[in-house]
Short mmCIF file of N, CA and C in Angstrom, two decimals:
data_model
loop_
_atom_site.label_atom_id
_atom_site.label_comp_id
_atom_site.label_asym_id
_atom_site.label_seq_id
_atom_site.Cartn_x
_atom_site.Cartn_y
_atom_site.Cartn_z
N MET A 16 39.89 -75.95 -15.94
CA MET A 16 40.81 -74.98 -14.55
C MET A 16 40.55 -74.88 -12.92
N ILE A 17 39.52 -74.39 -12.66
CA ILE A 17 38.95 -74.34 -11.80
C ILE A 17 38.86 -76.11 -10.94
N LYS A 18 38.41 -76.80 -11.96
CA LYS A 18 38.36 -78.29 -11.57
C LYS A 18 39.80 -79.20 -11.03
N ARG A 19 40.81 -78.28 -11.78
CA ARG A 19 42.18 -78.89 -11.47
C ARG A 19 42.99 -78.05 -10.20
N ILE A 20 42.38 -77.27 -10.26
CA ILE A 20 43.25 -76.27 -8.87
C ILE A 20 42.59 -77.04 -7.62
N LEU A 21 41.20 -77.44 -7.84
CA LEU A 21 40.35 -77.27 -6.43
C LEU A 21 40.77 -78.99 -5.84
N GLN A 22 41.12 -79.96 -7.38
CA GLN A 22 41.79 -81.38 -6.70
C GLN A 22 43.12 -81.00 -6.17
N ASN A 23 44.04 -80.01 -6.19
CA ASN A 23 45.27 -80.53 -5.85
C ASN A 23 45.28 -79.46 -4.67
N ARG A 24 45.59 -80.46 -3.62
CA ARG A 24 45.37 -79.80 -2.59
C ARG A 24 46.43 -78.33 -2.04
N LEU A 25 48.11 -78.67 -2.61
CA LEU A 25 48.60 -77.71 -2.68
C LEU A 25 48.51 -76.37 -3.76
N SER A 26 47.51 -76.70 -4.54
CA SER A 26 46.99 -75.60 -5.58
C SER A 26 46.07 -74.95 -4.70
N TYR A 27 45.04 -75.52 -4.58
CA TYR A 27 44.06 -74.61 -3.59
C TYR A 27 44.10 -74.10 -2.51
N LEU A 28 45.15 -74.28 -1.65
CA LEU A 28 45.76 -73.74 -0.65
C LEU A 28 46.40 -72.63 -0.70
N SER A 29 47.07 -72.97 -1.85
CA SER A 29 48.49 -71.80 -2.00
C SER A 29 47.69 -70.58 -2.88
N VAL A 30 46.12 -70.64 -3.39
CA VAL A 30 45.54 -69.88 -3.90
C VAL A 30 44.92 -68.97 -3.44
N SER A 31 44.54 -69.51 -2.10
CA SER A 31 43.63 -69.25 -1.01
C SER A 31 44.77 -68.30 -0.44
N PHE A 32 45.47 -68.61 -0.03
CA PHE A 32 46.84 -68.13 0.80
C PHE A 32 47.18 -66.74 0.01
N VAL A 33 47.35 -67.15 -1.10
CA VAL A 33 47.66 -65.64 -2.15
C VAL A 33 46.83 -64.56 -1.91
N LEU A 34 45.52 -64.88 -2.21
CA LEU A 34 43.98 -64.01 -1.96
C LEU A 34 44.17 -63.31 -0.82
N PHE A 35 44.53 -64.59 0.16
CA PHE A 35 44.57 -63.67 1.73
C PHE A 35 45.38 -62.09 1.68
N ILE A 36 46.93 -62.94 1.14
CA ILE A 36 47.70 -62.18 0.99
C ILE A 36 47.61 -60.69 0.42
N VAL A 37 46.91 -60.46 -0.40
CA VAL A 37 46.89 -59.79 -1.51
C VAL A 37 45.55 -59.08 -0.91
N ALA A 38 44.48 -59.45 0.05
CA ALA A 38 43.05 -58.74 0.16
C ALA A 38 43.28 -57.97 1.40
N LEU A 39 44.39 -58.39 2.29
CA LEU A 39 44.49 -57.73 3.58
C LEU A 39 45.01 -56.22 3.43
N PRO A 40 46.32 -55.83 2.64
CA PRO A 40 46.71 -54.68 2.59
C PRO A 40 45.47 -53.84 1.85
N LEU A 41 44.76 -54.36 0.45
CA LEU A 41 44.00 -53.77 0.55
C LEU A 41 42.77 -53.53 0.95
N VAL A 42 41.82 -54.14 1.69
CA VAL A 42 41.23 -53.79 2.72
C VAL A 42 41.79 -52.56 3.62
N SER A 43 42.79 -52.55 3.97
CA SER A 43 43.86 -51.68 5.32
C SER A 43 43.64 -50.64 4.09
N LEU A 44 44.13 -50.36 2.82
CA LEU A 44 44.50 -49.31 2.32
C LEU A 44 43.25 -48.69 1.67
N GLY A 45 41.91 -49.47 1.56
CA GLY A 45 40.82 -48.88 0.95
C GLY A 45 39.61 -48.36 2.16
N THR A 46 40.18 -48.90 3.38
CA THR A 46 39.35 -48.05 4.86
C THR A 46 40.01 -46.46 4.85
N THR A 47 41.21 -46.71 5.28
CA THR A 47 41.92 -45.63 6.07
C THR A 47 41.68 -44.45 4.74
N ASN A 48 41.99 -44.72 3.58
CA ASN A 48 42.01 -43.61 2.46
C ASN A 48 40.59 -43.21 2.29
N ASP A 49 39.30 -44.09 2.32
CA ASP A 49 38.30 -43.76 1.63
C ASP A 49 37.93 -44.07 0.49
N TRP A 50 38.52 -45.32 0.03
CA TRP A 50 38.49 -45.85 -1.32
C TRP A 50 38.07 -46.74 -1.34
N HIS A 51 36.25 -46.64 -1.45
CA HIS A 51 35.92 -47.71 -1.33
C HIS A 51 35.95 -48.81 -2.90
N LEU A 52 36.13 -48.38 -3.34
CA LEU A 52 36.31 -49.86 -4.67
C LEU A 52 37.69 -50.25 -4.05
N ILE A 53 38.70 -49.86 -3.91
CA ILE A 53 40.14 -50.86 -3.27
C ILE A 53 39.28 -51.83 -2.26
N SER A 54 38.54 -51.10 -1.14
CA SER A 54 38.02 -51.88 0.27
C SER A 54 37.23 -52.61 -0.24
N THR A 55 35.99 -52.42 -1.26
CA THR A 55 35.51 -53.59 -1.93
C THR A 55 35.91 -55.07 -2.62
N ILE A 56 37.30 -54.72 -3.45
CA ILE A 56 38.21 -55.81 -3.90
C ILE A 56 38.71 -56.66 -3.01
N GLY A 57 39.01 -55.90 -1.87
CA GLY A 57 40.00 -56.54 -0.80
C GLY A 57 38.79 -57.58 -0.29
N MET A 58 37.82 -56.68 0.14
CA MET A 58 36.61 -57.94 0.74
C MET A 58 36.22 -58.79 -0.08
N VAL A 59 36.16 -58.40 -1.51
CA VAL A 59 35.63 -59.97 -2.34
C VAL A 59 36.94 -60.63 -2.77
N ALA A 60 38.47 -60.45 -2.58
CA ALA A 60 39.53 -61.24 -2.57
C ALA A 60 39.62 -61.99 -0.93
N LEU A 61 39.16 -61.50 -0.08
CA LEU A 61 39.01 -61.94 1.08
C LEU A 61 37.61 -63.19 1.33
N SER A 62 36.52 -62.91 0.81
CA SER A 62 35.88 -63.52 0.81
C SER A 62 35.99 -64.84 -0.13
N ILE A 63 36.74 -64.66 -1.39
CA ILE A 63 36.77 -66.00 -2.49
C ILE A 63 37.45 -66.77 -1.30
N ALA A 64 39.06 -66.26 -0.79
CA ALA A 64 40.08 -66.90 -0.23
C ALA A 64 39.35 -67.61 0.65
N ALA A 65 38.09 -67.51 1.66
CA ALA A 65 37.33 -67.81 2.83
C ALA A 65 36.53 -69.40 2.40
N ILE A 66 36.30 -68.94 1.21
CA ILE A 66 35.19 -69.86 0.52
C ILE A 66 36.42 -71.03 -0.20
N ILE A 67 37.27 -70.79 -0.98
CA ILE A 67 38.02 -71.79 -1.16
C ILE A 67 38.21 -73.34 -0.54
N PRO A 68 38.30 -73.56 0.91
CA PRO A 68 38.83 -74.93 1.63
C PRO A 68 37.71 -75.36 1.79
N PRO A 69 36.52 -74.45 2.31
CA PRO A 69 34.84 -75.57 2.42
C PRO A 69 34.45 -75.70 0.87
N LEU A 70 34.57 -75.28 0.32
CA LEU A 70 33.93 -75.50 -1.19
C LEU A 70 34.94 -76.83 -1.98
N GLN A 71 36.13 -76.71 -1.57
CA GLN A 71 37.07 -78.22 -2.22
C GLN A 71 36.52 -79.46 -0.98
N ARG A 72 36.13 -79.02 0.06
CA ARG A 72 35.42 -80.39 0.50
C ARG A 72 34.25 -80.97 0.45
N VAL A 73 33.84 -79.94 -0.02
CA VAL A 73 32.60 -80.28 -0.51
C VAL A 73 32.33 -80.99 -1.63
N LEU A 74 33.27 -80.40 -2.95
CA LEU A 74 33.16 -80.71 -4.05
C LEU A 74 33.81 -81.97 -4.27
N PHE A 75 34.82 -82.00 -3.29
CA PHE A 75 36.24 -83.24 -3.91
C PHE A 75 36.37 -83.89 -2.76
N PRO A 76 35.53 -84.22 -2.03
CA PRO A 76 35.50 -84.72 -0.30
C PRO A 76 36.82 -85.77 -0.18
N PRO A 77 37.42 -85.94 0.68
CA PRO A 77 38.92 -86.71 1.18
C PRO A 77 38.23 -88.34 0.80
N LYS A 78 39.42 -89.20 0.26
CA LYS A 78 39.24 -90.32 0.01
C LYS A 78 39.52 -90.95 1.37
N ALA A 79 38.56 -92.16 1.90
CA ALA A 79 38.70 -92.58 2.87
C ALA A 79 39.61 -94.16 2.86
#
């Protein structure tokens, strides 16, 4: 399943964008209310969203 997502440009960019949209409010809520678990979940989602595009480039380079 992950391989299919990474092979389709629209899929991996959409997943990355949704993770960014979800992560930013979670980090904000977690830090303002001192909820460490919510803040950590947000940071994990933010990290995964940031790793997806470079990972796709390494695993499936563009065809020349």
